[in-house]
Coordinates of C-alpha atoms in Angstrom, one line a residue:
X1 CA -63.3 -23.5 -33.9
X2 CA -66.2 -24.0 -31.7
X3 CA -66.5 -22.0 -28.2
X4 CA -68.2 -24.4 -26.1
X5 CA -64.9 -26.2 -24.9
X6 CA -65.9 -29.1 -22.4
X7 CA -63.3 -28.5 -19.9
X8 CA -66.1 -28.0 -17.1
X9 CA -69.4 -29.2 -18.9
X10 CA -67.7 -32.6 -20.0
X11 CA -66.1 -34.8 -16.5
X12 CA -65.0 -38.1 -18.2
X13 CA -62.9 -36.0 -20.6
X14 CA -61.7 -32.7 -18.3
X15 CA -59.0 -35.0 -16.4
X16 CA -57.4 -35.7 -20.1
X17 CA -57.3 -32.3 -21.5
X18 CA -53.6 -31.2 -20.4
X19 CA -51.1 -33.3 -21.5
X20 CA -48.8 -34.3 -18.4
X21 CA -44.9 -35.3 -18.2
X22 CA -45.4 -38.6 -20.3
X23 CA -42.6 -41.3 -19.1
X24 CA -42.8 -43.1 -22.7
X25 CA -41.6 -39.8 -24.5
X26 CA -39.4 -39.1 -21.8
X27 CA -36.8 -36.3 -23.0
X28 CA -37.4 -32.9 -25.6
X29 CA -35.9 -35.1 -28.4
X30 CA -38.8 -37.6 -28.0
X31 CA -41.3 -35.3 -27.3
X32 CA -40.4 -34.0 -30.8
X33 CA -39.9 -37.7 -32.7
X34 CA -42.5 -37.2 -35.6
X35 CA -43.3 -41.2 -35.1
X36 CA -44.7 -40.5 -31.5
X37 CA -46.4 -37.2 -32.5
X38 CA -48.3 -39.5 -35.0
X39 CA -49.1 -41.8 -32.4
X40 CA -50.3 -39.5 -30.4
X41 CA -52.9 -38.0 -32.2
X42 CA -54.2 -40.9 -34.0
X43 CA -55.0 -42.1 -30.3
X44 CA -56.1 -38.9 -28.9
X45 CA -58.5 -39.2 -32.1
X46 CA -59.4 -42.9 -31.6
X47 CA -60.3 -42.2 -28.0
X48 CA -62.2 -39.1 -27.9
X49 CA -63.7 -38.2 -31.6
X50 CA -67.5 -38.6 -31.5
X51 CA -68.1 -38.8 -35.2
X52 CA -66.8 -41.4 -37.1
X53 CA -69.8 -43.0 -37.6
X54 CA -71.7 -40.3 -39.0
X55 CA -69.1 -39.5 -41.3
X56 CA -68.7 -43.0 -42.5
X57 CA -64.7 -42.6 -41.3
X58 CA -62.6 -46.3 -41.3
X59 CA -60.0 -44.6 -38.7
X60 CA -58.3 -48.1 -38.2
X61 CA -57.7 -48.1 -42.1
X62 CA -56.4 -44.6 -42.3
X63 CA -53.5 -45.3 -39.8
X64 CA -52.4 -48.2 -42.6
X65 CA -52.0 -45.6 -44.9
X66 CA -50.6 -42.4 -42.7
X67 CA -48.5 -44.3 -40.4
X68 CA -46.0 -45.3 -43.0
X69 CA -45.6 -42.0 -43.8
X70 CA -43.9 -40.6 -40.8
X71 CA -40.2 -41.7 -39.9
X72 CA -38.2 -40.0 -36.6
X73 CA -36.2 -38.1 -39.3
X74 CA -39.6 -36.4 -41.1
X75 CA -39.5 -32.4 -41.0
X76 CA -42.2 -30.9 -39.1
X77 CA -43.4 -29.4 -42.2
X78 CA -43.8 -32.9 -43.4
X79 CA -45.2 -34.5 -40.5
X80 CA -47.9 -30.8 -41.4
X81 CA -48.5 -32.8 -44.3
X82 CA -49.2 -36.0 -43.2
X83 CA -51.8 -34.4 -40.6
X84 CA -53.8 -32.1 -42.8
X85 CA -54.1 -35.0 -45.2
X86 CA -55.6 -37.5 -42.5
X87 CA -57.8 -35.3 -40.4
X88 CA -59.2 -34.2 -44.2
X89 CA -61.4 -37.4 -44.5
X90 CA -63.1 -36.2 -41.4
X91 CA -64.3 -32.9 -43.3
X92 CA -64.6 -31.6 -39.8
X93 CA -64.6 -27.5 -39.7
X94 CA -64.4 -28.1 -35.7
X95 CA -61.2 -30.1 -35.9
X96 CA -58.3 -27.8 -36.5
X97 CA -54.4 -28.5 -36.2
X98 CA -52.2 -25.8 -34.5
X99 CA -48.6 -25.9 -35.0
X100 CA -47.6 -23.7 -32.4
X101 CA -43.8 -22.6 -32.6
X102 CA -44.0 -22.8 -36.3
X103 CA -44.9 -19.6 -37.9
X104 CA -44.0 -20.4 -41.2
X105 CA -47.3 -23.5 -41.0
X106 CA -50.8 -21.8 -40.9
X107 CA -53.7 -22.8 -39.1
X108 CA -55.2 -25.9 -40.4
X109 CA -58.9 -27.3 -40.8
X110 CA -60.5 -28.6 -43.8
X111 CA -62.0 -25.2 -44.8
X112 CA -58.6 -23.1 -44.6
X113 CA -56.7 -21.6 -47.7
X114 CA -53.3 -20.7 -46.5
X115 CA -54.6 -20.5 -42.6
X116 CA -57.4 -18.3 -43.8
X117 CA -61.0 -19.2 -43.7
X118 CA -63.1 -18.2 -46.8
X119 CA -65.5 -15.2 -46.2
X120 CA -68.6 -16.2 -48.2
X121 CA -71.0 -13.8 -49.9
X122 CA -72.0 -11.7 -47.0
X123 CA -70.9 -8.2 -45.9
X124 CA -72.7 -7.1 -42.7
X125 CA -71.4 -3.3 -43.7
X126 CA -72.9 -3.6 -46.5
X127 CA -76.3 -4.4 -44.5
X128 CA -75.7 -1.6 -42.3
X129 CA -74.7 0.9 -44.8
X130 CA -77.3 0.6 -47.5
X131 CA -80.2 -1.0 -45.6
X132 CA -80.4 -0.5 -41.9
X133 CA -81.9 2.5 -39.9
X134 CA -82.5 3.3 -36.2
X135 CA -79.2 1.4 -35.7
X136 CA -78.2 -0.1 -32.5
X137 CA -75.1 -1.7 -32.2
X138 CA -75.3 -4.1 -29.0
X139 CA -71.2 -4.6 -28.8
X140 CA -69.9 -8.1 -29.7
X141 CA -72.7 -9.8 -29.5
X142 CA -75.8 -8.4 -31.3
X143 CA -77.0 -5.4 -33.4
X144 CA -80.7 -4.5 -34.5
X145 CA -82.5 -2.1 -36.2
X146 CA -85.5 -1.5 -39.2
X147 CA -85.4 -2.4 -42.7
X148 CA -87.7 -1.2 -45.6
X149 CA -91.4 -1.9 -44.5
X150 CA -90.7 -1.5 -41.2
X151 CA -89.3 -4.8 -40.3
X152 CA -87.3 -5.5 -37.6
X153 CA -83.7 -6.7 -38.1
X154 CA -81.9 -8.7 -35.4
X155 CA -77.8 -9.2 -35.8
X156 CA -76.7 -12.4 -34.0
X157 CA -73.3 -12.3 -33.5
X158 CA -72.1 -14.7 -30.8
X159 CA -74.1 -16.9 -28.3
X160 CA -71.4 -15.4 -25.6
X161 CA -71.8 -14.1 -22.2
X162 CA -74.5 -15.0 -19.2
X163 CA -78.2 -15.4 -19.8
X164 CA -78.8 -11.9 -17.3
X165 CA -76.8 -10.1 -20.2
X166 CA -79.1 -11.8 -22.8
X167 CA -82.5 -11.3 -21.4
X168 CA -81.5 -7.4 -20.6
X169 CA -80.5 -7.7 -24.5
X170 CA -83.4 -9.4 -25.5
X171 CA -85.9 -6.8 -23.5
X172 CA -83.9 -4.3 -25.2
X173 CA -84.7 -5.7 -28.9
X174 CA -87.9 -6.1 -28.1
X175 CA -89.0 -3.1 -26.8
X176 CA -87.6 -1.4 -29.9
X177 CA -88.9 -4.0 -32.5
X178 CA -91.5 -5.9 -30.7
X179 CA -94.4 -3.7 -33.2
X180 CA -92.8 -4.4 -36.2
X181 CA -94.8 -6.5 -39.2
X182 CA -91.9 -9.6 -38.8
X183 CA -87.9 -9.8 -37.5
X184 CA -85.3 -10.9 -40.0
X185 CA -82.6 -12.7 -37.4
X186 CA -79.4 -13.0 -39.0
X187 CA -76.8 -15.3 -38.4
X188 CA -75.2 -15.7 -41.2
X189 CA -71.6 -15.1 -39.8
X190 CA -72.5 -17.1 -36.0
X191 CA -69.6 -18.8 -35.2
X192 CA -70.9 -20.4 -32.1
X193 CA -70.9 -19.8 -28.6
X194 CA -72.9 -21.8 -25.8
X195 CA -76.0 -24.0 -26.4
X196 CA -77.7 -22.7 -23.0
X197 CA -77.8 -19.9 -24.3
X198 CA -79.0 -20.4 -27.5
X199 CA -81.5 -22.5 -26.4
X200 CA -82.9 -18.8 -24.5
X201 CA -82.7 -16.7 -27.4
X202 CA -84.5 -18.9 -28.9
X203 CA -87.4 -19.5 -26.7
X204 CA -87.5 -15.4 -26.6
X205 CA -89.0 -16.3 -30.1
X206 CA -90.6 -20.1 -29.3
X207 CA -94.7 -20.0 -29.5
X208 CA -94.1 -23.8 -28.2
X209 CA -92.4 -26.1 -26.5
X210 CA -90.6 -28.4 -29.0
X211 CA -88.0 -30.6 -29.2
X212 CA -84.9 -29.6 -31.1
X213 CA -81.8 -31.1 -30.5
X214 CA -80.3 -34.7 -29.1
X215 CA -77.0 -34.7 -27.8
X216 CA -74.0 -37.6 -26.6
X217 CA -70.8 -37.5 -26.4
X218 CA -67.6 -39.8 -26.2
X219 CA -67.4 -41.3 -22.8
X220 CA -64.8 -43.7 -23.2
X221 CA -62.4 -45.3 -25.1
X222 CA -64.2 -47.8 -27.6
X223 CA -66.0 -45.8 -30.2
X224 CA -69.1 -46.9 -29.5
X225 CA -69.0 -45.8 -25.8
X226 CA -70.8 -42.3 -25.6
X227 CA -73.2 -40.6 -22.8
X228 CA -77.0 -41.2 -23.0
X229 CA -78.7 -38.9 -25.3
X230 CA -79.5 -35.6 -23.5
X231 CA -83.2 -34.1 -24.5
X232 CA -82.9 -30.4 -25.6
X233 CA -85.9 -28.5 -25.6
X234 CA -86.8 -24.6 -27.1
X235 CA -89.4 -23.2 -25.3
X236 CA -91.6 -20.1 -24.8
X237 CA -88.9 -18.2 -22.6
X238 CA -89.8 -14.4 -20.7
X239 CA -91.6 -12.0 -23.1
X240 CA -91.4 -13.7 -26.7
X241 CA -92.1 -12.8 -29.8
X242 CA -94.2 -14.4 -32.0
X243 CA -94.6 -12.7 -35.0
X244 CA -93.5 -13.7 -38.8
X245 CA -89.7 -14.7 -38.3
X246 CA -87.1 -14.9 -41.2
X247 CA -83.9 -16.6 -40.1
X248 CA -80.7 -16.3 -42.3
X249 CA -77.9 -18.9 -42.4
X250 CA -74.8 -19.3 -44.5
X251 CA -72.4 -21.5 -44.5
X252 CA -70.3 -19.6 -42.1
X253 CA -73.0 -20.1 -39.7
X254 CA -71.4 -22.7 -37.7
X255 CA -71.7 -24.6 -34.4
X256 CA -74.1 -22.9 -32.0
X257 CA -75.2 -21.1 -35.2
X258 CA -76.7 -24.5 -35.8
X259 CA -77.7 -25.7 -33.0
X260 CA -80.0 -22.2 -32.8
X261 CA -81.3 -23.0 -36.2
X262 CA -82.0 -26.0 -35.2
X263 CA -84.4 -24.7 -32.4
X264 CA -86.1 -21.7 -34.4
X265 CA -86.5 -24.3 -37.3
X266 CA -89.3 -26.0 -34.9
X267 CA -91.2 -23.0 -34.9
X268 CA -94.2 -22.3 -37.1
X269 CA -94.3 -18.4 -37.6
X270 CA -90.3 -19.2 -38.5
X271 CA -88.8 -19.5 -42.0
X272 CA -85.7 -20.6 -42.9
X273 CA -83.9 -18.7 -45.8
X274 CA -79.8 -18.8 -47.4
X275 CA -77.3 -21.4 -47.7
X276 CA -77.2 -24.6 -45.8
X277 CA -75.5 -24.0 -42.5
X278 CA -71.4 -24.9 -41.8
X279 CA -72.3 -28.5 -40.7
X280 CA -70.1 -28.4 -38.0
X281 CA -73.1 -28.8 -34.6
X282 CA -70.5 -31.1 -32.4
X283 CA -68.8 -29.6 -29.2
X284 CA -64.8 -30.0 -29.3
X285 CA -62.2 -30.5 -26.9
X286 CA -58.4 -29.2 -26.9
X287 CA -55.6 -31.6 -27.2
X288 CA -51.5 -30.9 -26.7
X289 CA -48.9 -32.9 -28.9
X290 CA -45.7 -33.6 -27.3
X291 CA -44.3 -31.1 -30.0
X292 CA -45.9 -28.2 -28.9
X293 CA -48.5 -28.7 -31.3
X294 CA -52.6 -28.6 -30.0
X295 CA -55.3 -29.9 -31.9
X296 CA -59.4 -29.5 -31.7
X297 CA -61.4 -32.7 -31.2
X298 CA -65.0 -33.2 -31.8
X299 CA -66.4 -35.2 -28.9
X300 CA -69.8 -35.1 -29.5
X301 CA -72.6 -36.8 -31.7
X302 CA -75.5 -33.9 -31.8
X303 CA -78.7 -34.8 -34.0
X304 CA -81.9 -32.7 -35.1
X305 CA -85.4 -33.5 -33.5
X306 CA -86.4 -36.2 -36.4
X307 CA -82.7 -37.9 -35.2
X308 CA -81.3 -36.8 -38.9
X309 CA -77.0 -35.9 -38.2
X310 CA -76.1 -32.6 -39.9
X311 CA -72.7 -32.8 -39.5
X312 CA -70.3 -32.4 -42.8
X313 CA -74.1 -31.5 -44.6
X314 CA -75.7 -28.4 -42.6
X315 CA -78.8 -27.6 -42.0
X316 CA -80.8 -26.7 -45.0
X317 CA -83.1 -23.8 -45.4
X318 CA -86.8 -24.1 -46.6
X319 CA -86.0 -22.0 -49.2
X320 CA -82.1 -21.5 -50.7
X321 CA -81.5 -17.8 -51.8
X322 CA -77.3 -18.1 -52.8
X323 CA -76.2 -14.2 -52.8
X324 CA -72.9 -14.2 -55.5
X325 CA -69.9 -12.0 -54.8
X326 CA -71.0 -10.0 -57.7
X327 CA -74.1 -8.5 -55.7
X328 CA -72.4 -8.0 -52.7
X329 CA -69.5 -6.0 -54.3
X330 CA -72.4 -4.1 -56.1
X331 CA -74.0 -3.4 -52.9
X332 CA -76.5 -6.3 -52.9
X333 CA -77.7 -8.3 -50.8
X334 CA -80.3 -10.8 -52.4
X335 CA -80.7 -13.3 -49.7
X336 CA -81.6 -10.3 -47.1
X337 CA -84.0 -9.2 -49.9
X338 CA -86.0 -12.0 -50.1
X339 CA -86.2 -12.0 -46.1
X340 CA -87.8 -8.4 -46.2
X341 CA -89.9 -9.6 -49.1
X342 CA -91.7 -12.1 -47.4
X343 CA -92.1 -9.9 -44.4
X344 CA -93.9 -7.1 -46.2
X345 CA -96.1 -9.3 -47.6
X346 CA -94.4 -8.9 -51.4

Protein backbone atom coordinates (compact mmCIF):
# COMPACT_ATOMS: atom_id res chain seq x y z
CA UNK A 1 0.00 0.00 0.00
CA UNK A 2 1.40 3.30 -0.78
CA UNK A 3 1.91 6.02 2.25
CA UNK A 4 1.28 9.13 0.53
CA UNK A 5 -2.59 9.12 1.08
CA UNK A 6 -4.17 12.39 -0.59
CA UNK A 7 -6.44 13.28 2.09
CA UNK A 8 -4.69 16.84 2.45
CA UNK A 9 -2.31 16.96 -0.70
CA UNK A 10 -5.36 16.06 -3.16
CA UNK A 11 -8.72 18.89 -2.63
CA UNK A 12 -11.02 17.69 -5.52
CA UNK A 13 -10.82 14.15 -3.94
CA UNK A 14 -10.49 14.85 0.14
CA UNK A 15 -14.36 15.82 0.35
CA UNK A 16 -15.13 12.09 -1.06
CA UNK A 17 -12.87 10.06 0.97
CA UNK A 18 -15.37 9.13 4.04
CA UNK A 19 -18.28 7.55 3.01
CA UNK A 20 -21.43 9.42 4.50
CA UNK A 21 -25.09 8.12 5.54
CA UNK A 22 -26.11 7.19 1.83
CA UNK A 23 -30.10 7.55 1.49
CA UNK A 24 -30.09 4.91 -1.60
CA UNK A 25 -28.65 2.15 0.77
CA UNK A 26 -30.67 3.34 3.43
CA UNK A 27 -30.77 0.53 6.22
CA UNK A 28 -27.70 -2.28 7.54
CA UNK A 29 -29.38 -4.82 5.29
CA UNK A 30 -28.76 -2.60 2.19
CA UNK A 31 -25.61 -1.44 3.22
CA UNK A 32 -24.67 -5.16 3.13
CA UNK A 33 -26.70 -6.19 -0.41
CA UNK A 34 -23.65 -7.68 -2.44
CA UNK A 35 -25.40 -5.95 -5.67
CA UNK A 36 -24.90 -2.37 -4.16
CA UNK A 37 -21.45 -3.21 -2.78
CA UNK A 38 -20.60 -4.02 -6.50
CA UNK A 39 -21.98 -0.92 -7.56
CA UNK A 40 -20.24 0.86 -5.43
CA UNK A 41 -16.90 0.08 -6.14
CA UNK A 42 -17.14 -0.21 -9.77
CA UNK A 43 -18.11 3.59 -9.46
CA UNK A 44 -15.73 4.56 -6.83
CA UNK A 45 -13.20 2.96 -9.51
CA UNK A 46 -14.84 4.64 -12.58
CA UNK A 47 -14.57 8.00 -10.90
CA UNK A 48 -11.34 8.20 -9.27
CA UNK A 49 -8.70 5.48 -10.79
CA UNK A 50 -6.06 7.35 -12.75
CA UNK A 51 -4.73 4.48 -14.76
CA UNK A 52 -6.72 2.81 -17.03
CA UNK A 53 -5.22 4.12 -19.84
CA UNK A 54 -1.86 3.09 -19.13
CA UNK A 55 -2.85 -0.21 -18.36
CA UNK A 56 -4.84 -0.61 -21.46
CA UNK A 57 -8.07 -1.49 -18.89
CA UNK A 58 -11.80 -1.56 -20.82
CA UNK A 59 -13.54 -0.86 -17.28
CA UNK A 60 -16.91 -0.40 -19.05
CA UNK A 61 -16.42 -4.06 -20.44
CA UNK A 62 -15.38 -5.55 -17.22
CA UNK A 63 -18.65 -4.59 -15.46
CA UNK A 64 -20.47 -6.88 -18.42
CA UNK A 65 -18.80 -9.56 -17.20
CA UNK A 66 -18.55 -8.99 -13.11
CA UNK A 67 -21.85 -7.53 -12.76
CA UNK A 68 -23.76 -10.74 -13.53
CA UNK A 69 -21.91 -12.31 -11.15
CA UNK A 70 -23.17 -10.79 -7.94
CA UNK A 71 -26.95 -11.44 -6.75
CA UNK A 72 -28.36 -9.82 -3.14
CA UNK A 73 -28.17 -13.45 -1.88
CA UNK A 74 -24.08 -13.90 -2.93
CA UNK A 75 -21.86 -14.76 0.33
CA UNK A 76 -19.40 -12.29 1.23
CA UNK A 77 -16.79 -14.73 0.47
CA UNK A 78 -18.24 -14.79 -2.87
CA UNK A 79 -18.76 -11.24 -3.58
CA UNK A 80 -14.32 -11.66 -2.26
CA UNK A 81 -14.25 -13.46 -5.34
CA UNK A 82 -15.83 -11.51 -7.70
CA UNK A 83 -13.60 -8.47 -6.40
CA UNK A 84 -10.10 -10.03 -6.49
CA UNK A 85 -10.90 -11.28 -9.93
CA UNK A 86 -11.86 -7.70 -11.39
CA UNK A 87 -9.49 -5.42 -9.72
CA UNK A 88 -6.75 -8.35 -11.08
CA UNK A 89 -6.81 -6.87 -14.74
CA UNK A 90 -5.58 -3.71 -13.22
CA UNK A 91 -2.26 -5.61 -11.93
CA UNK A 92 -2.18 -2.72 -9.56
CA UNK A 93 0.18 -3.53 -6.29
CA UNK A 94 -1.36 -0.05 -4.88
CA UNK A 95 -4.98 -1.17 -5.11
CA UNK A 96 -5.72 -3.52 -2.31
CA UNK A 97 -9.27 -4.87 -1.03
CA UNK A 98 -9.89 -4.94 2.79
CA UNK A 99 -12.60 -6.96 4.11
CA UNK A 100 -12.79 -5.68 7.35
CA UNK A 101 -15.01 -7.77 9.79
CA UNK A 102 -14.07 -10.80 7.97
CA UNK A 103 -11.16 -12.53 9.48
CA UNK A 104 -11.47 -15.63 7.73
CA UNK A 105 -10.77 -13.27 3.96
CA UNK A 106 -7.02 -12.05 3.79
CA UNK A 107 -5.85 -8.99 2.48
CA UNK A 108 -6.03 -8.71 -1.16
CA UNK A 109 -3.85 -7.10 -4.06
CA UNK A 110 -2.67 -8.65 -7.05
CA UNK A 111 0.69 -9.65 -5.52
CA UNK A 112 -0.72 -11.42 -2.22
CA UNK A 113 -0.57 -15.35 -1.58
CA UNK A 114 -3.07 -15.97 1.17
CA UNK A 115 -2.95 -12.09 2.39
CA UNK A 116 0.86 -12.43 2.44
CA UNK A 117 3.07 -10.52 0.14
CA UNK A 118 6.08 -12.47 -1.29
CA UNK A 119 9.55 -11.53 0.23
CA UNK A 120 11.91 -11.64 -2.76
CA UNK A 121 15.53 -12.62 -2.66
CA UNK A 122 16.79 -10.11 -0.18
CA UNK A 123 17.68 -10.43 3.53
CA UNK A 124 18.96 -7.15 4.95
CA UNK A 125 20.32 -9.40 8.06
CA UNK A 126 22.06 -11.10 5.96
CA UNK A 127 23.72 -7.68 4.70
CA UNK A 128 24.28 -6.65 8.15
CA UNK A 129 25.64 -9.83 9.52
CA UNK A 130 28.08 -10.98 6.92
CA UNK A 131 29.02 -7.66 5.27
CA UNK A 132 28.49 -4.44 7.10
CA UNK A 133 30.87 -2.73 9.65
CA UNK A 134 30.93 0.57 11.67
CA UNK A 135 27.09 -0.06 11.78
CA UNK A 136 24.68 2.57 12.48
CA UNK A 137 21.19 1.87 12.71
CA UNK A 138 19.20 5.24 12.09
CA UNK A 139 15.68 3.72 13.59
CA UNK A 140 12.90 3.12 11.06
CA UNK A 141 14.05 4.90 8.51
CA UNK A 142 17.74 4.43 7.52
CA UNK A 143 20.92 2.49 8.38
CA UNK A 144 24.57 2.94 7.06
CA UNK A 145 27.77 1.81 7.38
CA UNK A 146 31.24 0.39 5.30
CA UNK A 147 31.54 -2.52 3.11
CA UNK A 148 34.71 -4.24 1.79
CA UNK A 149 36.92 -1.51 0.10
CA UNK A 150 35.79 0.91 2.11
CA UNK A 151 32.56 1.86 0.59
CA UNK A 152 29.95 3.45 2.03
CA UNK A 153 26.57 1.66 2.42
CA UNK A 154 23.31 3.67 2.87
CA UNK A 155 19.95 1.61 4.00
CA UNK A 156 16.83 3.38 2.81
CA UNK A 157 14.10 2.32 4.60
CA UNK A 158 11.08 4.69 4.38
CA UNK A 159 10.74 8.15 2.86
CA UNK A 160 8.81 9.01 6.37
CA UNK A 161 9.04 11.86 8.70
CA UNK A 162 9.89 15.78 8.09
CA UNK A 163 12.62 17.05 5.91
CA UNK A 164 14.58 18.68 9.47
CA UNK A 165 14.74 14.83 10.53
CA UNK A 166 16.22 14.01 7.03
CA UNK A 167 18.74 16.64 6.53
CA UNK A 168 20.00 16.04 10.43
CA UNK A 169 20.08 12.24 8.95
CA UNK A 170 21.59 13.09 5.92
CA UNK A 171 24.58 15.34 7.68
CA UNK A 172 24.87 12.35 9.82
CA UNK A 173 25.53 9.88 6.76
CA UNK A 174 27.66 12.05 5.42
CA UNK A 175 29.98 13.02 7.82
CA UNK A 176 30.56 9.31 8.44
CA UNK A 177 30.78 8.22 4.69
CA UNK A 178 31.29 11.41 2.82
CA UNK A 179 35.40 10.03 2.23
CA UNK A 180 34.49 6.90 1.05
CA UNK A 181 35.62 5.66 -2.79
CA UNK A 182 31.49 5.40 -3.75
CA UNK A 183 27.93 4.77 -1.64
CA UNK A 184 25.90 1.68 -2.43
CA UNK A 185 22.10 3.15 -1.47
CA UNK A 186 19.86 0.37 -1.05
CA UNK A 187 16.33 0.34 -1.46
CA UNK A 188 15.56 -2.73 -2.26
CA UNK A 189 12.76 -3.33 0.44
CA UNK A 190 11.32 0.85 0.13
CA UNK A 191 7.88 0.58 0.34
CA UNK A 192 7.17 4.25 -0.15
CA UNK A 193 6.65 7.17 1.84
CA UNK A 194 6.44 10.90 0.61
CA UNK A 195 7.72 12.26 -2.75
CA UNK A 196 8.89 15.74 -1.05
CA UNK A 197 10.92 13.98 0.63
CA UNK A 198 12.34 11.86 -1.75
CA UNK A 199 12.86 14.41 -4.03
CA UNK A 200 15.61 15.82 -0.85
CA UNK A 201 17.36 12.79 -0.37
CA UNK A 202 17.92 12.77 -3.54
CA UNK A 203 19.25 16.13 -4.38
CA UNK A 204 21.64 15.27 -1.19
CA UNK A 205 23.21 13.11 -3.99
CA UNK A 206 22.05 15.37 -7.32
CA UNK A 207 25.36 17.03 -9.16
CA UNK A 208 22.37 18.78 -11.37
CA UNK A 209 19.35 19.95 -11.69
CA UNK A 210 17.17 17.51 -13.76
CA UNK A 211 13.95 16.68 -14.48
CA UNK A 212 12.62 13.42 -13.11
CA UNK A 213 9.16 12.93 -12.65
CA UNK A 214 5.65 14.26 -14.26
CA UNK A 215 2.64 13.90 -12.27
CA UNK A 216 -1.62 14.27 -12.72
CA UNK A 217 -4.10 13.03 -11.05
CA UNK A 218 -7.92 12.31 -11.39
CA UNK A 219 -9.81 15.51 -11.03
CA UNK A 220 -13.14 14.50 -12.03
CA UNK A 221 -15.50 12.18 -13.01
CA UNK A 222 -14.83 11.34 -16.83
CA UNK A 223 -11.65 9.43 -17.16
CA UNK A 224 -10.01 11.66 -19.17
CA UNK A 225 -10.38 14.61 -16.57
CA UNK A 226 -7.08 14.80 -14.54
CA UNK A 227 -4.92 17.82 -13.03
CA UNK A 228 -2.23 19.56 -15.31
CA UNK A 229 0.95 17.85 -15.22
CA UNK A 230 2.97 18.97 -12.20
CA UNK A 231 7.04 19.38 -13.03
CA UNK A 232 9.25 17.49 -10.49
CA UNK A 233 12.58 18.37 -10.31
CA UNK A 234 15.96 16.66 -8.29
CA UNK A 235 18.33 19.03 -7.55
CA UNK A 236 21.67 19.71 -5.84
CA UNK A 237 20.11 20.06 -2.23
CA UNK A 238 22.49 21.22 1.18
CA UNK A 239 25.91 19.38 1.25
CA UNK A 240 25.67 16.55 -1.55
CA UNK A 241 27.56 14.02 -2.47
CA UNK A 242 28.78 13.32 -5.60
CA UNK A 243 30.86 10.59 -5.74
CA UNK A 244 30.35 6.99 -7.70
CA UNK A 245 26.75 5.99 -6.57
CA UNK A 246 25.32 2.41 -6.82
CA UNK A 247 21.50 2.28 -6.31
CA UNK A 248 19.78 -1.15 -5.66
CA UNK A 249 16.13 -1.93 -6.48
CA UNK A 250 14.04 -4.95 -6.36
CA UNK A 251 10.86 -5.58 -6.99
CA UNK A 252 9.69 -4.86 -3.59
CA UNK A 253 10.97 -1.42 -4.10
CA UNK A 254 7.72 0.13 -4.57
CA UNK A 255 6.02 3.57 -4.82
CA UNK A 256 8.29 6.38 -3.44
CA UNK A 257 10.92 3.65 -3.87
CA UNK A 258 10.33 4.59 -7.54
CA UNK A 259 9.69 7.72 -7.68
CA UNK A 260 13.44 8.13 -5.83
CA UNK A 261 14.90 5.88 -8.53
CA UNK A 262 13.43 7.79 -10.77
CA UNK A 263 15.38 11.01 -9.56
CA UNK A 264 18.88 9.33 -8.86
CA UNK A 265 18.46 7.59 -12.36
CA UNK A 266 19.03 11.31 -13.89
CA UNK A 267 22.28 11.47 -12.37
CA UNK A 268 25.60 10.76 -14.03
CA UNK A 269 27.96 9.47 -11.26
CA UNK A 270 24.59 7.08 -10.49
CA UNK A 271 24.17 3.49 -11.55
CA UNK A 272 21.35 1.58 -11.46
CA UNK A 273 21.79 -2.21 -10.45
CA UNK A 274 18.94 -5.36 -9.40
CA UNK A 275 15.56 -6.15 -10.48
CA UNK A 276 13.16 -3.84 -12.07
CA UNK A 277 11.34 -1.88 -9.45
CA UNK A 278 7.50 -2.89 -8.05
CA UNK A 279 5.78 -0.73 -10.83
CA UNK A 280 3.50 0.61 -8.66
CA UNK A 281 4.72 4.92 -8.80
CA UNK A 282 0.80 6.23 -8.53
CA UNK A 283 -0.46 7.87 -5.21
CA UNK A 284 -3.77 6.13 -3.80
CA UNK A 285 -6.66 7.10 -1.99
CA UNK A 286 -8.91 5.11 0.66
CA UNK A 287 -12.43 4.21 -0.14
CA UNK A 288 -15.28 2.64 2.38
CA UNK A 289 -17.90 0.09 1.05
CA UNK A 290 -21.25 0.17 2.60
CA UNK A 291 -20.20 -3.41 4.01
CA UNK A 292 -17.55 -2.42 6.10
CA UNK A 293 -15.22 -3.21 3.50
CA UNK A 294 -12.22 -0.24 2.36
CA UNK A 295 -10.39 -0.37 -0.65
CA UNK A 296 -7.07 1.50 -2.11
CA UNK A 297 -7.44 3.61 -5.25
CA UNK A 298 -4.79 4.73 -7.50
CA UNK A 299 -5.56 8.38 -8.48
CA UNK A 300 -2.73 9.33 -10.09
CA UNK A 301 -0.89 9.03 -13.64
CA UNK A 302 2.97 9.59 -12.69
CA UNK A 303 5.51 9.40 -15.76
CA UNK A 304 9.48 9.38 -15.97
CA UNK A 305 11.38 12.45 -17.49
CA UNK A 306 11.35 11.01 -21.28
CA UNK A 307 7.17 10.80 -20.48
CA UNK A 308 7.67 6.72 -20.55
CA UNK A 309 4.64 5.14 -17.67
CA UNK A 310 6.26 2.54 -15.38
CA UNK A 311 3.39 1.40 -13.90
CA UNK A 312 2.56 -2.64 -13.93
CA UNK A 313 6.47 -2.67 -15.73
CA UNK A 314 9.03 -0.89 -13.11
CA UNK A 315 11.71 0.83 -13.52
CA UNK A 316 14.62 -1.08 -15.04
CA UNK A 317 18.18 -1.08 -13.90
CA UNK A 318 21.16 -0.32 -16.34
CA UNK A 319 22.35 -3.47 -15.41
CA UNK A 320 20.02 -6.62 -14.01
CA UNK A 321 21.95 -8.69 -11.23
CA UNK A 322 18.77 -11.35 -10.05
CA UNK A 323 20.15 -12.68 -6.56
CA UNK A 324 18.23 -16.57 -6.21
CA UNK A 325 16.99 -17.72 -2.90
CA UNK A 326 19.72 -20.21 -2.98
CA UNK A 327 22.50 -17.48 -2.34
CA UNK A 328 20.64 -15.69 0.11
CA UNK A 329 19.95 -18.88 2.25
CA UNK A 330 23.76 -19.49 1.67
CA UNK A 331 24.66 -16.19 2.95
CA UNK A 332 24.96 -14.41 -0.45
CA UNK A 333 24.20 -11.60 -1.67
CA UNK A 334 25.22 -11.33 -5.45
CA UNK A 335 23.31 -8.19 -6.43
CA UNK A 336 25.14 -6.20 -3.37
CA UNK A 337 28.32 -7.84 -4.70
CA UNK A 338 28.32 -6.51 -7.97
CA UNK A 339 27.54 -2.97 -6.30
CA UNK A 340 30.85 -3.17 -4.16
CA UNK A 341 32.56 -4.42 -7.31
CA UNK A 342 32.05 -1.59 -9.36
CA UNK A 343 32.85 0.75 -6.53
CA UNK A 344 36.27 -0.68 -5.84
CA UNK A 345 37.18 -0.43 -9.19
CA UNK A 346 37.02 -4.53 -9.71
Amino acid sequence: MSFRNLTTAFAPLAACLALACDPELGDDVSRADPVANFERLWDDFDRYYGLFAVKGVDWDALHAVYAPQVRHDSTRAELYAVFADLLGHLGDTHVSLYPAGDPELPVWNHLRVDGVMPVGNYDYDLIRRDYLRDHVDGGELVEYGRLDGDVGYVHLKLFDGDRREWRRTMDDIFAALGDAPGIVVDVRDCPGGLDPLVQYVAGRFAADRRLFMTARKRSGPDRDDFTAPEAWYVEPTDDTYTGPVVLLTSFLTQSAGETFTLAMGTQDHVVHLGEATNGALSDNIMRDLPNGWMVSISVGDYRGPTGASYEGVGVPPDEEVLNTAEEVLAGTDRALERAIARLSGE
